[in-house]
């Protein structure tokens, strides 16, 4: 028998190292190396030996069969840019309990109801548990939705041979294993090899495959990061468990953009799409509070109004806290520096500063800069901004304001939700009807225009 060789493999990037180290030599993450049996290169399976492809003129390549097909869940289709592509593999990652199994069961239910053949491989829960969930979702009587409880690849493949599905869900990729490999189920090698096998199955049979992947904060299971290179699309399913709101984003998408956000609410009967999200995050907003500013952001093609809140609290400690929730800490540091140097607001050096985006959304676009700056100035001065005002623009290191894309769409949405005034960069195009703009060239002018600067007060 061949000697068993072991290797230390990173659960984040999949990189290998001959000996254990505290830090992965490939990706630099700490404490991610785990010992594994090294797999010898396997003889190619029958799947690998499918007929070789034949070169054809580019004009003759048939793209119709690779067109995305809607799943029937509008918010999921929005993120996917229309739907699922036959022959593709999509990884759906998210923390346990966030609703991955629910989302995919609902997608399969909708697809089956539209006449597709669907197979759900349940490798974690029993068929009974899935059936009970389906009852709750009103999907237990759908034709064309098949269930199999399997954790071994040969069993999964046998079920695929029997059902011949158009859509296949594997829940989860961490709990299926190939007995031909020596490594333990859930190990990096297993997860990666099984994912490879699903890619081949998808390509060879034209099945759209969806893999569920758990991400744990501790990283004890092989993280889906190692799968990202293998699959076509990576979706992340996020949300706070004590909030009903769930968000789907694409972290990677070979068939379209990654800029769209899908929004759902988890209710008694599963996930319900939230197509009109414009004012979703403003419901609990209190009027007349210093440090609160509303910014019209763009999430893909959809404008979304979010509230930013800042709190500035005096402190005696030499290194005051800077806390940014839902936005980049570096961006906050930059805006604090611009406020100090270009606006001459000196209130922050001896104060703890907290900025957060309300509602669990993440704001990553520079269009929020002006609103962050104003929220900080408002919090520092204790003067609230007018309730009917929104602010949008990018701030440069010189304190100058720059134009951002889609300003008319952002302002139209703000106007629709009842805002009547907007602070925008000087170069912004004319606003839509119903909203008046105040043009400002710098953050200092914006602060002065809103009477937040100590000099004006
Ligand atoms: P689940 O899809 O099992 O999460 P995951 O597969 O990501 O681990 O769903 C988890 C939670 O969703 C669970 O706490 C119960 C809740 N839930 C509802 O609130 N309503 C529903 O209709 C369903 C099916 C689940
Ligand atoms: Mg689950």
GROMACS .gro file of C-alpha atoms and ligand atoms in nm:
model
  483
    1UNK     CA    1   0.000   0.000   0.000
    2UNK     CA    2   0.125   0.345  -0.085
    3UNK     CA    3   0.253   0.549   0.205
    4UNK     CA    4   0.000   0.806   0.324
    5UNK     CA    5   0.142   1.154   0.283
    6UNK     CA    6   0.003   1.453   0.455
    7UNK     CA    7   0.004   1.817   0.363
    8UNK     CA    8  -0.106   2.130   0.548
    9UNK     CA    9  -0.376   2.304   0.350
   10UNK     CA   10  -0.526   2.651   0.396
   11UNK     CA   11  -0.902   2.651   0.453
   12UNK     CA   12  -0.923   2.999   0.303
   13UNK     CA   13  -0.728   2.981  -0.024
   14UNK     CA   14  -0.655   2.609  -0.057
   15UNK     CA   15  -0.278   2.669  -0.073
   16UNK     CA   16  -0.052   2.388   0.050
   17UNK     CA   17   0.245   2.388   0.281
   18UNK     CA   18   0.469   2.094   0.375
   19UNK     CA   19   0.477   2.185   0.743
   20UNK     CA   20   0.240   2.358   0.982
   21UNK     CA   21   0.278   2.733   1.006
   22UNK     CA   22   0.080   2.996   1.192
   23UNK     CA   23   0.029   3.193   0.875
   24UNK     CA   24  -0.064   3.064   0.530
   25UNK     CA   25   0.232   3.124   0.295
   26UNK     CA   26  -0.006   3.164  -0.003
   27UNK     CA   27  -0.269   3.411   0.118
   28UNK     CA   28  -0.125   3.538   0.446
   29UNK     CA   29  -0.429   3.444   0.660
   30UNK     CA   30  -0.357   3.339   1.019
   31UNK     CA   31  -0.446   3.001   1.171
   32UNK     CA   32  -0.601   2.857   0.857
   33UNK     CA   33  -0.367   2.563   0.789
   34UNK     CA   34  -0.508   2.218   0.866
   35UNK     CA   35  -0.337   1.883   0.819
   36UNK     CA   36  -0.479   1.667   0.541
   37UNK     CA   37  -0.403   1.349   0.355
   38UNK     CA   38  -0.245   1.434   0.023
   39UNK     CA   39  -0.450   1.291  -0.260
   40UNK     CA   40  -0.258   1.120  -0.537
   41UNK     CA   41  -0.364   1.239  -0.884
   42UNK     CA   42  -0.657   1.024  -0.970
   43UNK     CA   43  -0.705   0.841  -1.296
   44UNK     CA   44  -0.954   1.041  -1.503
   45UNK     CA   45  -1.309   0.932  -1.433
   46UNK     CA   46  -1.557   0.847  -1.708
   47UNK     CA   47  -1.690   1.202  -1.672
   48UNK     CA   48  -1.351   1.346  -1.762
   49UNK     CA   49  -1.336   1.126  -2.070
   50UNK     CA   50  -1.641   1.281  -2.239
   51UNK     CA   51  -1.599   1.331  -2.614
   52UNK     CA   52  -1.347   1.607  -2.693
   53UNK     CA   53  -1.484   1.937  -2.817
   54UNK     CA   54  -1.466   2.015  -3.188
   55UNK     CA   55  -1.350   2.360  -3.306
   56UNK     CA   56  -1.625   2.561  -3.480
   57UNK     CA   57  -1.631   2.908  -3.640
   58UNK     CA   58  -1.716   3.165  -3.374
   59UNK     CA   59  -2.033   3.268  -3.558
   60UNK     CA   60  -2.166   2.912  -3.533
   61UNK     CA   61  -2.142   2.891  -3.155
   62UNK     CA   62  -2.497   2.851  -3.026
   63UNK     CA   63  -2.553   3.094  -2.742
   64UNK     CA   64  -2.927   3.035  -2.707
   65UNK     CA   65  -2.879   2.723  -2.497
   66UNK     CA   66  -2.658   2.925  -2.259
   67UNK     CA   67  -2.912   3.198  -2.202
   68UNK     CA   68  -3.011   3.264  -1.841
   69UNK     CA   69  -3.354   3.129  -1.750
   70UNK     CA   70  -3.562   3.300  -1.479
   71UNK     CA   71  -3.605   3.109  -1.154
   72UNK     CA   72  -3.935   3.279  -1.082
   73UNK     CA   73  -3.797   3.449  -0.771
   74UNK     CA   74  -3.765   3.804  -0.904
   75UNK     CA   75  -3.509   3.927  -0.652
   76UNK     CA   76  -3.285   3.625  -0.713
   77UNK     CA   77  -3.314   3.675  -1.089
   78UNK     CA   78  -3.220   4.040  -1.044
   79UNK     CA   79  -2.888   3.941  -0.882
   80UNK     CA   80  -2.825   3.671  -1.142
   81UNK     CA   81  -2.892   3.910  -1.429
   82UNK     CA   82  -3.201   3.723  -1.547
   83UNK     CA   83  -3.176   3.378  -1.399
   84UNK     CA   84  -2.971   3.058  -1.400
   85UNK     CA   85  -2.764   2.943  -1.696
   86UNK     CA   86  -2.790   2.572  -1.790
   87UNK     CA   87  -2.458   2.397  -1.732
   88UNK     CA   88  -2.345   2.651  -1.474
   89UNK     CA   89  -2.254   2.606  -1.110
   90UNK     CA   90  -2.360   2.860  -0.850
   91UNK     CA   91  -2.238   2.861  -0.493
   92UNK     CA   92  -2.474   3.010  -0.236
   93UNK     CA   93  -2.279   3.100   0.077
   94UNK     CA   94  -2.404   3.227   0.408
   95UNK     CA   95  -2.400   3.172   0.780
   96UNK     CA   96  -2.601   2.885   0.925
   97UNK     CA   97  -2.966   2.974   0.984
   98UNK     CA   98  -2.974   3.270   0.748
   99UNK     CA   99  -3.216   3.098   0.507
  100UNK     CA  100  -3.013   2.929   0.231
  101UNK     CA  101  -3.214   2.607   0.235
  102UNK     CA  102  -3.537   2.807   0.232
  103UNK     CA  103  -3.427   3.023  -0.062
  104UNK     CA  104  -3.319   2.728  -0.274
  105UNK     CA  105  -3.624   2.520  -0.191
  106UNK     CA  106  -3.842   2.813  -0.296
  107UNK     CA  107  -3.642   2.853  -0.618
  108UNK     CA  108  -3.676   2.482  -0.701
  109UNK     CA  109  -4.046   2.495  -0.616
  110UNK     CA  110  -4.101   2.786  -0.853
  111UNK     CA  111  -3.896   2.619  -1.129
  112UNK     CA  112  -4.078   2.288  -1.086
  113UNK     CA  113  -4.414   2.464  -1.093
  114UNK     CA  114  -4.305   2.615  -1.426
  115UNK     CA  115  -4.242   2.265  -1.564
  116UNK     CA  116  -3.869   2.207  -1.498
  117UNK     CA  117  -3.732   1.886  -1.349
  118UNK     CA  118  -3.567   1.963  -1.017
  119UNK     CA  119  -3.363   1.750  -0.779
  120UNK     CA  120  -3.275   1.850  -0.425
  121UNK     CA  121  -2.991   1.652  -0.269
  122UNK     CA  122  -3.028   1.690   0.104
  123UNK     CA  123  -2.705   1.597   0.278
  124UNK     CA  124  -2.773   1.766   0.609
  125UNK     CA  125  -3.141   1.744   0.683
  126UNK     CA  126  -3.368   1.442   0.645
  127UNK     CA  127  -3.620   1.424   0.361
  128UNK     CA  128  -3.891   1.462   0.627
  129UNK     CA  129  -3.746   1.790   0.747
  130UNK     CA  130  -3.734   1.920   0.391
  131UNK     CA  131  -4.090   1.804   0.330
  132UNK     CA  132  -4.208   1.986   0.644
  133UNK     CA  133  -4.038   2.304   0.526
  134UNK     CA  134  -4.198   2.258   0.184
  135UNK     CA  135  -4.540   2.227   0.350
  136UNK     CA  136  -4.480   2.554   0.531
  137UNK     CA  137  -4.391   2.712   0.197
  138UNK     CA  138  -4.689   2.555   0.017
  139UNK     CA  139  -4.459   2.358  -0.213
  140UNK     CA  140  -4.520   2.002  -0.095
  141UNK     CA  141  -4.757   1.914  -0.378
  142UNK     CA  142  -4.549   2.049  -0.667
  143UNK     CA  143  -4.485   1.809  -0.955
  144UNK     CA  144  -4.130   1.771  -1.078
  145UNK     CA  145  -3.953   1.838  -0.747
  146UNK     CA  146  -3.752   1.534  -0.636
  147UNK     CA  147  -3.577   1.477  -0.308
  148UNK     CA  148  -3.290   1.248  -0.225
  149UNK     CA  149  -3.102   1.211   0.097
  150UNK     CA  150  -2.739   1.140   0.008
  151UNK     CA  151  -2.392   1.228   0.129
  152UNK     CA  152  -2.176   1.017  -0.104
  153UNK     CA  153  -2.097   1.127  -0.458
  154UNK     CA  154  -2.179   0.791  -0.623
  155UNK     CA  155  -2.526   0.805  -0.464
  156UNK     CA  156  -2.574   1.162  -0.578
  157UNK     CA  157  -2.474   1.069  -0.932
  158UNK     CA  158  -2.711   0.770  -0.931
  159UNK     CA  159  -2.996   1.004  -0.829
  160UNK     CA  160  -2.903   1.246  -1.109
  161UNK     CA  161  -2.903   0.955  -1.357
  162UNK     CA  162  -3.249   0.857  -1.241
  163UNK     CA  163  -3.416   1.199  -1.224
  164UNK     CA  164  -3.225   1.370  -1.511
  165UNK     CA  165  -3.286   1.713  -1.359
  166UNK     CA  166  -3.266   2.052  -1.527
  167UNK     CA  167  -3.184   2.204  -1.186
  168UNK     CA  168  -2.986   2.045  -0.907
  169UNK     CA  169  -2.944   2.176  -0.553
  170UNK     CA  170  -2.685   2.023  -0.320
  171UNK     CA  171  -2.740   2.120   0.043
  172UNK     CA  172  -2.458   2.143   0.142
  173UNK     CA  173  -2.128   2.096  -0.043
  174UNK     CA  174  -1.949   2.054   0.292
  175UNK     CA  175  -2.147   1.744   0.378
  176UNK     CA  176  -2.105   1.549   0.054
  177UNK     CA  177  -1.794   1.337   0.012
  178UNK     CA  178  -1.632   1.115  -0.245
  179UNK     CA  179  -1.531   0.782  -0.088
  180UNK     CA  180  -1.252   0.747  -0.347
  181UNK     CA  181  -1.067   1.023  -0.168
  182UNK     CA  182  -0.892   0.948   0.157
  183UNK     CA  183  -0.963   1.282   0.321
  184UNK     CA  184  -1.235   1.335   0.577
  185UNK     CA  185  -1.575   1.475   0.469
  186UNK     CA  186  -1.572   1.852   0.501
  187UNK     CA  187  -1.197   1.878   0.447
  188UNK     CA  188  -1.063   2.122   0.193
  189UNK     CA  189  -0.962   1.845  -0.048
  190UNK     CA  190  -1.307   1.680  -0.032
  191UNK     CA  191  -1.499   2.001  -0.075
  192UNK     CA  192  -1.285   2.112  -0.367
  193UNK     CA  193  -1.285   1.774  -0.545
  194UNK     CA  194  -1.661   1.730  -0.505
  195UNK     CA  195  -1.717   2.080  -0.638
  196UNK     CA  196  -1.499   1.991  -0.940
  197UNK     CA  197  -1.715   1.685  -0.998
  198UNK     CA  198  -2.031   1.898  -0.990
  199UNK     CA  199  -1.877   2.137  -1.243
  200UNK     CA  200  -1.819   1.842  -1.476
  201UNK     CA  201  -2.169   1.708  -1.419
  202UNK     CA  202  -2.315   2.051  -1.493
  203UNK     CA  203  -2.115   2.094  -1.815
  204UNK     CA  204  -2.168   1.740  -1.940
  205UNK     CA  205  -2.542   1.732  -1.879
  206UNK     CA  206  -2.646   2.095  -1.909
  207UNK     CA  207  -2.779   2.097  -1.551
  208UNK     CA  208  -2.782   2.423  -1.359
  209UNK     CA  209  -2.624   2.330  -1.025
  210UNK     CA  210  -2.663   2.525  -0.702
  211UNK     CA  211  -2.432   2.439  -0.414
  212UNK     CA  212  -2.500   2.552  -0.060
  213UNK     CA  213  -2.185   2.647   0.131
  214UNK     CA  214  -2.166   2.736   0.497
  215UNK     CA  215  -1.936   3.009   0.613
  216UNK     CA  216  -1.851   3.008   0.978
  217UNK     CA  217  -1.679   3.295   1.144
  218UNK     CA  218  -1.435   3.053   1.306
  219UNK     CA  219  -1.359   2.890   0.972
  220UNK     CA  220  -1.378   2.538   1.112
  221UNK     CA  221  -1.547   2.400   0.800
  222UNK     CA  222  -1.363   2.428   0.473
  223UNK     CA  223  -1.456   2.781   0.376
  224UNK     CA  224  -1.629   2.843   0.044
  225UNK     CA  225  -1.337   3.067  -0.045
  226UNK     CA  226  -1.157   2.763  -0.185
  227UNK     CA  227  -1.457   2.701  -0.412
  228UNK     CA  228  -1.474   3.047  -0.559
  229UNK     CA  229  -1.227   2.963  -0.836
  230UNK     CA  230  -1.411   2.646  -0.928
  231UNK     CA  231  -1.767   2.772  -0.972
  232UNK     CA  232  -1.918   3.019  -1.220
  233UNK     CA  233  -2.112   3.228  -0.973
  234UNK     CA  234  -2.078   3.300  -0.603
  235UNK     CA  235  -2.379   3.442  -0.425
  236UNK     CA  236  -2.369   3.552  -0.067
  237UNK     CA  237  -2.682   3.546   0.139
  238UNK     CA  238  -2.662   3.794   0.424
  239UNK     CA  239  -2.870   3.952   0.692
  240UNK     CA  240  -2.897   3.983   1.063
  241UNK     CA  241  -3.074   3.693   1.217
  242UNK     CA  242  -3.290   3.906   1.444
  243UNK     CA  243  -3.398   4.119   1.147
  244UNK     CA  244  -3.632   3.983   0.881
  245UNK     CA  245  -3.435   4.145   0.601
  246UNK     CA  246  -3.215   3.924   0.382
  247UNK     CA  247  -2.980   4.038   0.108
  248UNK     CA  248  -2.838   3.844  -0.184
  249UNK     CA  249  -2.529   3.971  -0.364
  250UNK     CA  250  -2.305   3.823  -0.630
  251UNK     CA  251  -1.940   3.815  -0.528
  252UNK     CA  252  -1.847   3.660  -0.863
  253UNK     CA  253  -2.060   3.614  -1.173
  254UNK     CA  254  -1.929   3.482  -1.504
  255UNK     CA  255  -2.253   3.565  -1.684
  256UNK     CA  256  -2.318   3.921  -1.576
  257UNK     CA  257  -2.250   4.206  -1.339
  258UNK     CA  258  -2.193   4.169  -0.967
  259UNK     CA  259  -2.349   4.503  -0.881
  260UNK     CA  260  -2.709   4.406  -0.814
  261UNK     CA  261  -2.861   4.354  -0.471
  262UNK     CA  262  -3.157   4.123  -0.413
  263UNK     CA  263  -3.379   4.193  -0.114
  264UNK     CA  264  -3.606   3.952   0.069
  265UNK     CA  265  -3.798   3.947   0.391
  266UNK     CA  266  -3.815   3.624   0.591
  267UNK     CA  267  -4.171   3.568   0.703
  268UNK     CA  268  -4.403   3.292   0.822
  269UNK     CA  269  -4.429   3.150   0.471
  270UNK     CA  270  -4.068   3.183   0.367
  271UNK     CA  271  -3.884   3.453   0.180
  272UNK     CA  272  -4.082   3.728   0.012
  273UNK     CA  273  -3.908   3.954  -0.241
  274UNK     CA  274  -3.896   4.327  -0.172
  275UNK     CA  275  -3.903   4.485  -0.518
  276UNK     CA  276  -3.980   4.838  -0.396
  277UNK     CA  277  -3.691   4.889  -0.160
  278UNK     CA  278  -3.645   5.265  -0.202
  279UNK     CA  279  -3.759   5.364   0.144
  280UNK     CA  280  -3.721   5.032   0.320
  281UNK     CA  281  -3.447   5.153   0.549
  282UNK     CA  282  -3.607   5.479   0.650
  283UNK     CA  283  -3.909   5.339   0.833
  284UNK     CA  284  -3.774   5.394   1.184
  285UNK     CA  285  -3.608   5.728   1.121
  286UNK     CA  286  -3.655   5.990   1.392
  287UNK     CA  287  -3.687   6.353   1.294
  288UNK     CA  288  -3.458   6.628   1.422
  289UNK     CA  289  -3.168   6.414   1.546
  290UNK     CA  290  -2.817   6.553   1.508
  291UNK     CA  291  -2.579   6.323   1.319
  292UNK     CA  292  -2.843   6.172   1.090
  293UNK     CA  293  -2.822   6.220   0.712
  294UNK     CA  294  -3.005   6.037   0.433
  295UNK     CA  295  -2.810   5.947   0.120
  296UNK     CA  296  -2.958   5.821  -0.206
  297UNK     CA  297  -2.721   5.535  -0.298
  298UNK     CA  298  -2.728   5.308  -0.601
  299UNK     CA  299  -2.737   4.933  -0.555
  300UNK     CA  300  -2.680   4.810  -0.910
  301UNK     CA  301  -2.958   4.962  -1.118
  302UNK     CA  302  -3.175   5.038  -0.820
  303UNK     CA  303  -3.169   5.353  -0.608
  304UNK     CA  304  -3.186   5.290  -0.235
  305UNK     CA  305  -3.218   5.556   0.032
  306UNK     CA  306  -3.024   5.485   0.349
  307UNK     CA  307  -2.975   5.673   0.671
  308UNK     CA  308  -2.626   5.736   0.803
  309UNK     CA  309  -2.581   5.808   1.171
  310UNK     CA  310  -2.280   5.957   1.342
  311UNK     CA  311  -2.205   6.000   1.710
  312UNK     CA  312  -1.914   6.203   1.844
  313UNK     CA  313  -1.847   6.157   2.214
  314UNK     CA  314  -1.569   6.325   2.410
  315UNK     CA  315  -1.313   6.095   2.564
  316UNK     CA  316  -1.000   6.119   2.777
  317UNK     CA  317  -0.822   5.817   2.631
  318UNK     CA  318  -0.520   5.903   2.416
  319UNK     CA  319  -0.626   5.684   2.121
  320UNK     CA  320  -0.996   5.764   2.065
  321UNK     CA  321  -1.219   5.500   1.908
  322UNK     CA  322  -1.318   5.509   1.543
  323UNK     CA  323  -1.600   5.271   1.462
  324UNK     CA  324  -1.752   5.230   1.117
  325UNK     CA  325  -2.047   4.994   1.075
  326UNK     CA  326  -2.170   4.923   0.724
  327UNK     CA  327  -1.902   5.139   0.567
  328UNK     CA  328  -1.529   5.127   0.516
  329UNK     CA  329  -1.317   5.233   0.813
  330UNK     CA  330  -1.059   5.384   0.578
  331UNK     CA  331  -1.325   5.605   0.422
  332UNK     CA  332  -1.427   5.728   0.766
  333UNK     CA  333  -1.064   5.808   0.853
  334UNK     CA  334  -1.025   6.000   0.526
  335UNK     CA  335  -1.338   6.207   0.586
  336UNK     CA  336  -1.231   6.287   0.943
  337UNK     CA  337  -0.896   6.407   0.809
  338UNK     CA  338  -1.067   6.622   0.542
  339UNK     CA  339  -1.300   6.771   0.806
  340UNK     CA  340  -1.003   6.856   1.026
  341UNK     CA  341  -0.773   6.995   0.758
  342UNK     CA  342  -1.002   7.142   0.493
  343UNK     CA  343  -1.310   7.238   0.694
  344UNK     CA  344  -1.117   7.316   1.011
  345UNK     CA  345  -1.355   7.125   1.234
  346UNK     CA  346  -1.129   7.025   1.521
  347UNK     CA  347  -1.383   6.844   1.733
  348UNK     CA  348  -1.268   6.492   1.653
  349UNK     CA  349  -0.913   6.463   1.787
  350UNK     CA  350  -1.025   6.408   2.146
  351UNK     CA  351  -1.348   6.224   2.074
  352UNK     CA  352  -1.472   5.875   2.003
  353UNK     CA  353  -1.638   5.866   1.662
  354UNK     CA  354  -1.903   5.616   1.559
  355UNK     CA  355  -2.065   5.606   1.216
  356UNK     CA  356  -2.316   5.345   1.111
  357UNK     CA  357  -2.547   5.270   0.822
  358UNK     CA  358  -2.896   5.197   0.952
  359UNK     CA  359  -3.065   4.866   0.869
  360UNK     CA  360  -2.769   4.638   0.817
  361UNK     CA  361  -2.691   4.757   0.463
  362UNK     CA  362  -2.335   4.812   0.348
  363UNK     CA  363  -2.256   5.135   0.166
  364UNK     CA  364  -1.939   5.102  -0.037
  365UNK     CA  365  -1.979   5.370  -0.302
  366UNK     CA  366  -1.801   5.708  -0.277
  367UNK     CA  367  -2.135   5.883  -0.338
  368UNK     CA  368  -2.196   5.853   0.037
  369UNK     CA  369  -1.890   6.066   0.126
  370UNK     CA  370  -2.074   6.396   0.149
  371UNK     CA  371  -2.343   6.245   0.371
  372UNK     CA  372  -2.081   6.087   0.600
  373UNK     CA  373  -1.902   6.423   0.626
  374UNK     CA  374  -2.224   6.607   0.706
  375UNK     CA  375  -2.333   6.342   0.958
  376UNK     CA  376  -2.000   6.387   1.138
  377UNK     CA  377  -2.024   6.767   1.131
  378UNK     CA  378  -2.384   6.752   1.251
  379UNK     CA  379  -2.297   6.512   1.533
  380UNK     CA  380  -2.000   6.725   1.639
  381UNK     CA  381  -2.201   7.047   1.643
  382UNK     CA  382  -2.522   6.899   1.784
  383UNK     CA  383  -2.720   7.069   1.508
  384UNK     CA  384  -2.959   6.843   1.318
  385UNK     CA  385  -2.997   6.869   0.942
  386UNK     CA  386  -3.336   6.945   0.788
  387UNK     CA  387  -3.550   6.630   0.767
  388UNK     CA  388  -3.642   6.685   0.404
  389UNK     CA  389  -3.277   6.699   0.291
  390UNK     CA  390  -3.065   6.433   0.121
  391UNK     CA  391  -2.694   6.467   0.037
  392UNK     CA  392  -2.488   6.292  -0.226
  393UNK     CA  393  -2.138   6.337  -0.368
  394UNK     CA  394  -1.782   6.213  -0.354
  395UNK     CA  395  -1.527   6.402  -0.143
  396UNK     CA  396  -1.168   6.441  -0.265
  397UNK     CA  397  -0.859   6.488  -0.048
  398UNK     CA  398  -0.869   6.861  -0.115
  399UNK     CA  399  -1.219   6.874   0.030
  400UNK     CA  400  -1.365   6.924  -0.319
  401UNK     CA  401  -1.692   6.757  -0.416
  402UNK     CA  402  -1.713   6.535  -0.721
  403UNK     CA  403  -2.001   6.422  -0.929
  404UNK     CA  404  -2.133   6.066  -0.895
  405UNK     CA  405  -2.315   5.855  -1.155
  406UNK     CA  406  -2.696   5.840  -1.190
  407UNK     CA  407  -2.767   6.160  -0.995
  408UNK     CA  408  -3.109   6.219  -1.161
  409UNK     CA  409  -3.226   5.864  -1.076
  410UNK     CA  410  -3.112   5.902  -0.717
  411UNK     CA  411  -3.288   6.235  -0.677
  412UNK     CA  412  -3.605   6.112  -0.847
  413UNK     CA  413  -3.625   5.830  -0.591
  414UNK     CA  414  -3.559   6.076  -0.305
  415UNK     CA  415  -3.837   6.298  -0.438
  416UNK     CA  416  -4.074   6.001  -0.469
  417UNK     CA  417  -4.013   5.926  -0.100
  418UNK     CA  418  -4.093   6.281   0.008
  419UNK     CA  419  -3.755   6.454   0.021
  420UNK     CA  420  -3.768   6.806  -0.125
  421UNK     CA  421  -3.406   6.931  -0.099
  422UNK     CA  422  -3.071   6.789  -0.198
  423UNK     CA  423  -2.710   6.896  -0.143
  424UNK     CA  424  -2.512   6.800  -0.452
  425UNK     CA  425  -2.172   6.877  -0.613
  426UNK     CA  426  -2.158   7.195  -0.820
  427UNK     CA  427  -2.132   7.002  -1.146
  428UNK     CA  428  -2.443   6.789  -1.088
  429UNK     CA  429  -2.699   6.784  -1.372
  430UNK     CA  430  -3.038   6.952  -1.330
  431UNK     CA  431  -3.258   6.771  -1.082
  432UNK     CA  432  -3.591   6.607  -1.165
  433UNK     CA  433  -3.912   6.792  -1.078
  434UNK     CA  434  -4.015   6.803  -0.714
  435UNK     CA  435  -3.672   6.837  -0.556
  436UNK     CA  436  -3.463   7.152  -0.524
  437UNK     CA  437  -3.083   7.128  -0.524
  438UNK     CA  438  -2.823   7.332  -0.345
  439UNK     CA  439  -2.495   7.311  -0.535
  440UNK     CA  440  -2.175   7.318  -0.334
  441UNK     CA  441  -1.817   7.292  -0.456
  442UNK     CA  442  -1.650   7.172  -0.136
  443UNK     CA  443  -1.729   6.992   0.186
  444UNK     CA  444  -1.660   7.321   0.368
  445UNK     CA  445  -1.929   7.493   0.158
  446UNK     CA  446  -2.170   7.208   0.232
  447UNK     CA  447  -2.104   7.244   0.606
  448UNK     CA  448  -2.157   7.620   0.583
  449UNK     CA  449  -2.472   7.582   0.371
  450UNK     CA  450  -2.626   7.357   0.635
  451UNK     CA  451  -2.511   7.590   0.916
  452UNK     CA  452  -2.317   7.317   1.089
  453UNK     CA  453  -1.985   7.496   1.120
  454UNK     CA  454  -1.903   7.642   1.460
  455UNK     CA  455  -1.825   7.981   1.300
  456UNK     CA  456  -2.178   8.022   1.164
  457UNK     CA  457  -2.350   7.895   1.475
  458LIG     P1  458  -3.282   2.779   0.671
  458LIG     O1  459  -3.326   2.793   0.528
  458LIG     O2  460  -3.288   2.644   0.730
  458LIG     O3  461  -3.133   2.839   0.688
  458LIG     P2  462  -2.992   2.780   0.640
  458LIG     O4  463  -3.018   2.676   0.537
  458LIG     O5  464  -2.918   2.900   0.584
  458LIG     O6  465  -2.923   2.728   0.759
  458LIG     O7  466  -3.374   2.883   0.752
  458LIG     C1  467  -3.336   2.924   0.876
  458LIG     C2  468  -3.436   3.009   0.949
  458LIG     O8  469  -3.543   3.061   0.874
  458LIG     C3  470  -3.496   2.930   1.060
  458LIG     O9  471  -3.454   2.989   1.180
  458LIG     C4  472  -3.643   2.938   1.045
  458LIG     C5  473  -3.662   3.055   0.951
  458LIG     N1  474  -3.779   3.038   0.864
  458LIG     C6  475  -3.883   3.130   0.871
  458LIG    O10  476  -3.880   3.226   0.949
  458LIG     N2  477  -3.992   3.115   0.788
  458LIG     C7  478  -4.001   3.012   0.700
  458LIG    O11  479  -4.102   3.001   0.627
  458LIG     C8  480  -3.894   2.916   0.695
  458LIG     C9  481  -3.900   2.800   0.602
  458LIG    C10  482  -3.784   2.933   0.778
  459LIG    MG1  483  -2.976   2.470   0.556
   0.00000   0.00000   0.00000
